[in-house]
Structures are given as structure tokens and as C-alpha cells.
PDB file of C-alpha atoms in Angstrom:
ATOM      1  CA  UNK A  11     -38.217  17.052  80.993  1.00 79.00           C
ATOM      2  CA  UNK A  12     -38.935  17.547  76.999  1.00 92.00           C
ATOM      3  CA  UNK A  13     -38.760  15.186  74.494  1.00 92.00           C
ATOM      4  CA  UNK A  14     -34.618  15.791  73.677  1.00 93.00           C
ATOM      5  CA  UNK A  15     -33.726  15.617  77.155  1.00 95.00           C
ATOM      6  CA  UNK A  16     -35.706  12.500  77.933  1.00 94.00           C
ATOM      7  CA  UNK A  17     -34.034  10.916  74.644  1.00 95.00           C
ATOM      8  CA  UNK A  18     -30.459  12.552  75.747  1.00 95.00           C
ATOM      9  CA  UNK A  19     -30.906  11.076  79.351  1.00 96.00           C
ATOM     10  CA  UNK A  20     -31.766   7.186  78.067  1.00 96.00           C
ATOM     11  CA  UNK A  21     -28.869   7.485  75.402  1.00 95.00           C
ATOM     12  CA  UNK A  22     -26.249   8.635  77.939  1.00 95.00           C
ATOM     13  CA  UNK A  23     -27.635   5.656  80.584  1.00 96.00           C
ATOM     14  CA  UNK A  24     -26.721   3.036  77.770  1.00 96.00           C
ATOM     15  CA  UNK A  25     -24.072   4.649  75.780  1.00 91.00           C
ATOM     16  CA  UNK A  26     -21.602   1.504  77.548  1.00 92.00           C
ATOM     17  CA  UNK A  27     -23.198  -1.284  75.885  1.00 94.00           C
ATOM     18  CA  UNK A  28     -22.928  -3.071  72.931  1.00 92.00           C
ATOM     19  CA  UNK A  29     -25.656  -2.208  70.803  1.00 92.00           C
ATOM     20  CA  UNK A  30     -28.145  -0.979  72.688  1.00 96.00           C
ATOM     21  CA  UNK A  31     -30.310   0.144  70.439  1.00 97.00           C
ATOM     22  CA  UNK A  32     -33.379  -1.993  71.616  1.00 97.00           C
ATOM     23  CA  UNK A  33     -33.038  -1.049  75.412  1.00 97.00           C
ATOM     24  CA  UNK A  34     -33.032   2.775  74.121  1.00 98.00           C
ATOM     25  CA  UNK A  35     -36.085   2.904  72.579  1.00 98.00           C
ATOM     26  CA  UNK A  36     -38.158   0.509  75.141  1.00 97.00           C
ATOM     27  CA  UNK A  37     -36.739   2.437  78.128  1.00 97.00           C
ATOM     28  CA  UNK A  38     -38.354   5.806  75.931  1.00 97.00           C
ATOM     29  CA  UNK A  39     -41.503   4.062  75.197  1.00 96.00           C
ATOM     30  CA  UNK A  40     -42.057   2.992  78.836  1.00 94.00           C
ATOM     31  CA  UNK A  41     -40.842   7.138  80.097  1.00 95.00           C
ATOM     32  CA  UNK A  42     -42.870   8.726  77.622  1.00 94.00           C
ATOM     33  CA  UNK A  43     -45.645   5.947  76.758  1.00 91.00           C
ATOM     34  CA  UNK A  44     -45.142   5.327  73.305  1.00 95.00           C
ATOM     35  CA  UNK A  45     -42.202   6.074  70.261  1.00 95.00           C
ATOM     36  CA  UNK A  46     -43.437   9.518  69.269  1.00 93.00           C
ATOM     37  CA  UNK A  47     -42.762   9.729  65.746  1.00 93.00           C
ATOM     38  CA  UNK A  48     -39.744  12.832  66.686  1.00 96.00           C
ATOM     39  CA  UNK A  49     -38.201  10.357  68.718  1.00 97.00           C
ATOM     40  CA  UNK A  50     -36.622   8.683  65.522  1.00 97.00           C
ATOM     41  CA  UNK A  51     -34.376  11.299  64.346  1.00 97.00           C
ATOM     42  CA  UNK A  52     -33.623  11.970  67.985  1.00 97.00           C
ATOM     43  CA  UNK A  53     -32.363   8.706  69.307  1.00 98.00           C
ATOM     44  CA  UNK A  54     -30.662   8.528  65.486  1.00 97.00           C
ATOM     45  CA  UNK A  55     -28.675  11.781  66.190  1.00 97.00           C
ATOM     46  CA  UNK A  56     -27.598  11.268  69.555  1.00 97.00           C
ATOM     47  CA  UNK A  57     -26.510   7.504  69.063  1.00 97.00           C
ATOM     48  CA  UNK A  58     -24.979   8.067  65.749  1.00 96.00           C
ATOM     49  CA  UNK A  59     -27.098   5.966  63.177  1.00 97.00           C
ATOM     50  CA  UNK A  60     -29.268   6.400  60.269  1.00 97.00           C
ATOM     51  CA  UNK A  61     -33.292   7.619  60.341  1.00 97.00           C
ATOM     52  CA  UNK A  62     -33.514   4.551  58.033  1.00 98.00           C
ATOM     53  CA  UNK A  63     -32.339   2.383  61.196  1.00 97.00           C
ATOM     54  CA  UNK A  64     -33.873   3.987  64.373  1.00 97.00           C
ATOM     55  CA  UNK A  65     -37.203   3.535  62.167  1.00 97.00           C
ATOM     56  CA  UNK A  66     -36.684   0.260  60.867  1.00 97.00           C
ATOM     57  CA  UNK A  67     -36.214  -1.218  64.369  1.00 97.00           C
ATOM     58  CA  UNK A  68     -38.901   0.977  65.804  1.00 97.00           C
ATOM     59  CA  UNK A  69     -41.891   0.063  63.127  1.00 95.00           C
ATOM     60  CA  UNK A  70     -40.432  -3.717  62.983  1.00 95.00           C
ATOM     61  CA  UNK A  71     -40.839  -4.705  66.861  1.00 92.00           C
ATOM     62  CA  UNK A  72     -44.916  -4.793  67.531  1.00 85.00           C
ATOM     63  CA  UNK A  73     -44.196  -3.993  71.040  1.00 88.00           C
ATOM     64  CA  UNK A  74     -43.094  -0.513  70.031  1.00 94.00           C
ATOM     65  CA  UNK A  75     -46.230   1.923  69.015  1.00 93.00           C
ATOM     66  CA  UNK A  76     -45.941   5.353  68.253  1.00 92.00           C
ATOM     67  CA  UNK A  77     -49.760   5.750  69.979  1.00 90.00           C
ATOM     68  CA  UNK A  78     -49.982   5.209  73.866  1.00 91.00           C
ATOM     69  CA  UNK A  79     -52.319   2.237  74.545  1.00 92.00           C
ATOM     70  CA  UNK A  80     -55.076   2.289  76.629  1.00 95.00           C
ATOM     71  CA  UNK A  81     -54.518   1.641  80.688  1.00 95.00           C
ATOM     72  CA  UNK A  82     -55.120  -2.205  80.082  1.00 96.00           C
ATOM     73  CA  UNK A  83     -53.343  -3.646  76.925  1.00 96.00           C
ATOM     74  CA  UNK A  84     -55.081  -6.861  75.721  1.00 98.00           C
ATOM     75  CA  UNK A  85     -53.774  -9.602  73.507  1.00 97.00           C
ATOM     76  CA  UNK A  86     -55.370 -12.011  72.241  1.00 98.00           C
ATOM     77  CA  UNK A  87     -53.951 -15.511  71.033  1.00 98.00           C
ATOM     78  CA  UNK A  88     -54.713 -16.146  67.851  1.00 97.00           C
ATOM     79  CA  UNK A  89     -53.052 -18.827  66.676  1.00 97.00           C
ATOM     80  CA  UNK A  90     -54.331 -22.190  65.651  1.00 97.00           C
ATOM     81  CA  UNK A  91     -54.563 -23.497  68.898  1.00 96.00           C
ATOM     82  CA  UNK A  92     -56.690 -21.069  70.657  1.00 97.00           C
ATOM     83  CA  UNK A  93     -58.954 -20.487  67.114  1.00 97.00           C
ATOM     84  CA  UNK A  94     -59.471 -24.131  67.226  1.00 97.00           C
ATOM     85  CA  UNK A  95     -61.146 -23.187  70.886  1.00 97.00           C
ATOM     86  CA  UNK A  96     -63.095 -20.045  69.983  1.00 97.00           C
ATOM     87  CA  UNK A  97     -60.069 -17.678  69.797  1.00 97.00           C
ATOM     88  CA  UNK A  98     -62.461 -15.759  66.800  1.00 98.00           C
ATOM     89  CA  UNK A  99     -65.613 -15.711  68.551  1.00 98.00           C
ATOM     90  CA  UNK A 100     -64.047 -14.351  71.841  1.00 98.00           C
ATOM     91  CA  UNK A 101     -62.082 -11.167  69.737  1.00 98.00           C
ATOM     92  CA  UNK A 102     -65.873 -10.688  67.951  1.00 98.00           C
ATOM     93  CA  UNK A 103     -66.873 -10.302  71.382  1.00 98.00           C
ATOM     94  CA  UNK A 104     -64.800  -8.457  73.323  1.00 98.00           C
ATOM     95  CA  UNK A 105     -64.683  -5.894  70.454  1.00 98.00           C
ATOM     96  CA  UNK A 106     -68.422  -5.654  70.066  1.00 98.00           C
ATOM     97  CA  UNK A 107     -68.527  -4.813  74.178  1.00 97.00           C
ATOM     98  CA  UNK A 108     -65.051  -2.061  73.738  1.00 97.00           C
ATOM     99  CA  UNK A 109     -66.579  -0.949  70.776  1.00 97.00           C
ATOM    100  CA  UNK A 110     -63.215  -0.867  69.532  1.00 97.00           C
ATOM    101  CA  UNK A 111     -61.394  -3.626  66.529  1.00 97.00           C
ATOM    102  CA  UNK A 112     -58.075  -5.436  66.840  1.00 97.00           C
ATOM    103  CA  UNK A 113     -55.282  -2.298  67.202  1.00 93.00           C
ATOM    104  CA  UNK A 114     -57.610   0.104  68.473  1.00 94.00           C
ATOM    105  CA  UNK A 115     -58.396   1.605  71.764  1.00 96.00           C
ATOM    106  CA  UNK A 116     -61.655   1.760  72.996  1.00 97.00           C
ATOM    107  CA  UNK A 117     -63.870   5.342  73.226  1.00 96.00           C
ATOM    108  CA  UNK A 118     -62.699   6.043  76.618  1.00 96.00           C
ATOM    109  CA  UNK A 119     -58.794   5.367  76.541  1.00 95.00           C
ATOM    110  CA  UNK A 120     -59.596   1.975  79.081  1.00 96.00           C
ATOM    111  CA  UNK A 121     -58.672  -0.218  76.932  1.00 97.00           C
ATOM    112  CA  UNK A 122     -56.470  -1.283  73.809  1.00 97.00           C
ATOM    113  CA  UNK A 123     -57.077  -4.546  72.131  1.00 97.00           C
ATOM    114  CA  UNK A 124     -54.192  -6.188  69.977  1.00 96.00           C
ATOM    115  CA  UNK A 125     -53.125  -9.856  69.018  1.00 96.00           C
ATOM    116  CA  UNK A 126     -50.600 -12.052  68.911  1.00 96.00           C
ATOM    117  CA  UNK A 127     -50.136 -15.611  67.209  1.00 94.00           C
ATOM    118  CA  UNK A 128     -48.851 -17.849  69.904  1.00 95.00           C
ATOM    119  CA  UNK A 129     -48.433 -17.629  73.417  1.00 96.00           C
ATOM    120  CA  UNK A 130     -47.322 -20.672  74.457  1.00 96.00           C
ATOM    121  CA  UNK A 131     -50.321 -21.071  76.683  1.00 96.00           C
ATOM    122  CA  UNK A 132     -52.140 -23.854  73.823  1.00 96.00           C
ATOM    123  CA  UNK A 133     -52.882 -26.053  76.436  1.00 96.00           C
ATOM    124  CA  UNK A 134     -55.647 -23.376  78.469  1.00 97.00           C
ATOM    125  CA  UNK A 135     -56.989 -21.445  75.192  1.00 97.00           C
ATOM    126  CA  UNK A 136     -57.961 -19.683  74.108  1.00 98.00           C
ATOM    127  CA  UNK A 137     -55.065 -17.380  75.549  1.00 98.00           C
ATOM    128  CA  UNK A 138     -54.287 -13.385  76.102  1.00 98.00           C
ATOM    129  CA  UNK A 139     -51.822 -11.359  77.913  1.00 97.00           C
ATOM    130  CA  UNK A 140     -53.302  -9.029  79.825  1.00 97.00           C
ATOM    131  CA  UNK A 141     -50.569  -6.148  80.796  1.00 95.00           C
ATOM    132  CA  UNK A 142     -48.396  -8.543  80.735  1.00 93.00           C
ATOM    133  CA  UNK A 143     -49.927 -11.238  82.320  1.00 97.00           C
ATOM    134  CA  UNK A 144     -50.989 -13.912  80.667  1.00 97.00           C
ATOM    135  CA  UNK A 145     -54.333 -15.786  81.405  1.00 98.00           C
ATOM    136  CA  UNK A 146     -56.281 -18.892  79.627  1.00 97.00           C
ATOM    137  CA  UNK A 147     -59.401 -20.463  79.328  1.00 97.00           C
ATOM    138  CA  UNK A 148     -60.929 -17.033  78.802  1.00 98.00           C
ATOM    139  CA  UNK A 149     -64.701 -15.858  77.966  1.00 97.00           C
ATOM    140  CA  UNK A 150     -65.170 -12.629  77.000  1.00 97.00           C
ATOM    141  CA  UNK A 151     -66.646 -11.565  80.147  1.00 97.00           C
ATOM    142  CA  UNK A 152     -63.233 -12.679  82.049  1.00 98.00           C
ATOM    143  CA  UNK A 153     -61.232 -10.988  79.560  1.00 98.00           C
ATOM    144  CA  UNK A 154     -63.433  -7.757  80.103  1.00 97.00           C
ATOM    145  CA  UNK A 155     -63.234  -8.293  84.233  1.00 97.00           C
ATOM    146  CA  UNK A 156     -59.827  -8.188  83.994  1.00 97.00           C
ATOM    147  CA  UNK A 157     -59.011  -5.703  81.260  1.00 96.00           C
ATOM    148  CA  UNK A 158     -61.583  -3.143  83.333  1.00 94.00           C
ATOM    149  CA  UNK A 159     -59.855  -4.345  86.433  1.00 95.00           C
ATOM    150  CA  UNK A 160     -56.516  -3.177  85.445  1.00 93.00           C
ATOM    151  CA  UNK A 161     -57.712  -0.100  83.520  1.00 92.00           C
ATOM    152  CA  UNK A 162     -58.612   1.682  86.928  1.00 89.00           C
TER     153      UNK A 162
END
């Protein structure tokens, strides 16, 4: 299926509900595995709205990325909570061993490192979601077990 029809497909699947922007472009992101930038004037045809707002909503939602991530997605807290238990020294460390910063993916597509700034999880920081799961009281050599875990 190319890019039109997948966007054609997830428009007609919604087309019932009330705004359903959002659900559009997460179920495209989750077919396709990322927002490709054509997507935008795409979903904005086909449901009837502006460039301007397809985009806005697209580039305003972190969870949307016009890249695909790596197979493991991590997140790290950082928030005042987990920096106040070595939230800094952990994201040093896990991107000295990916060889990758904050919003990049590592060398070999594994891995994608991001943030956040509060997971509710303040109690067991420092904190990260880890495809979705989230896990505390993390080292970086846990975060990297797990991460490589779920990358293969």
C-alpha cells in the first residue's frame, strides 16, 4: 500500500468521529513508523483542513516524529525529581555507551534516546519509559539491558 492509500484507508476508518484528527495521524505513525513529512498535505486534503493545521498538531505532540525511532525508544525522566537522584549523570551515560545525544538514534538503528520531564514515577528515580514501559531506580547499565533487550 503507498503512502495515499495508507493515509486514504486511516481517514475513511475515522471519518465518524468527532474530531479525529489525533487518532489519524497516530494510527499513520504506528502503520508507517513515523509522520513522513508528505503525510501533512495528505491527511489535510482528504480530511478537509488546512497544511497550517495537520502540521501544527503534528510538530506540537512530541510523540509524533517525522524520523522512525530506533527498535527500543528510551525516555528518560528529567525532571527535578529524578535530577535530584542522578537523572543527568545517567543520560551522560547512557549516551556516551549509544554513542548517540538526547533525540538521536544510535549508529546502528537499536536504539533512540529522548526525554521527558515527569513521569510520575518520582518516588523510584530516576525514571524512563522504555517502549512504553516505564521502569525506576535505573543505572545506566539497566537502562542499556533493557533498551538492547527490546531492540532485538
Amino acid at each position: 500500500m503507498d503512502l495515499p492509500d495508507v493515509v486514504r484507508s486511516v481517514v475513511d476508518a475515522h471519518r465518524h468521529e468527532r474530531g479525529p484528527l489525533l487518532v489519524v495521524l497516530q494510527e499513520i505513525q504506528e502503520r508507517l513508523g513515523c509522520l513522513d513529512p508528505e503525510v501533512v498535505p495528505l491527511v489535510a486534503a482528504e480530511m478537509n483542513l488546512s497544511r497550517a493545521d495537520v502540521h501544527g498538531v503534528a510538530t506540537f505532540y512530541r510523540d509524533f516524529h517525522s524520523e522512525p525511532h530506533g527498535r527500543a525508544l528510551v525516555r528518560i525522566c528529567r525532571s527535578e525529581a529524578c535530577k535530584s537522584m542522578g537523572a543527568e549523570d545517567l543520560v551522560a551515560q547512557v549516551e556516551t555507551a549509544l554513542a548517540a545525544k538526547t533525540g538521536e538514534t544510535s549508529p546502528d538503528g537499536s536504539v533512540t534516546l529522548d526525554q521527558v520531564f515527569c513521569l510520575g514515577n518520582c518516588a523510584l528515580s530516576p525514571a524512563a519509559q522504555i517502549n512504553g514501559r516505564l521502569h525506576g531506580r535505573l543505572t545506566p547499565d539497566r537502562v542499556l539491558a533493557i533498551a538492547r533487550r527490546d531492540a532485538s
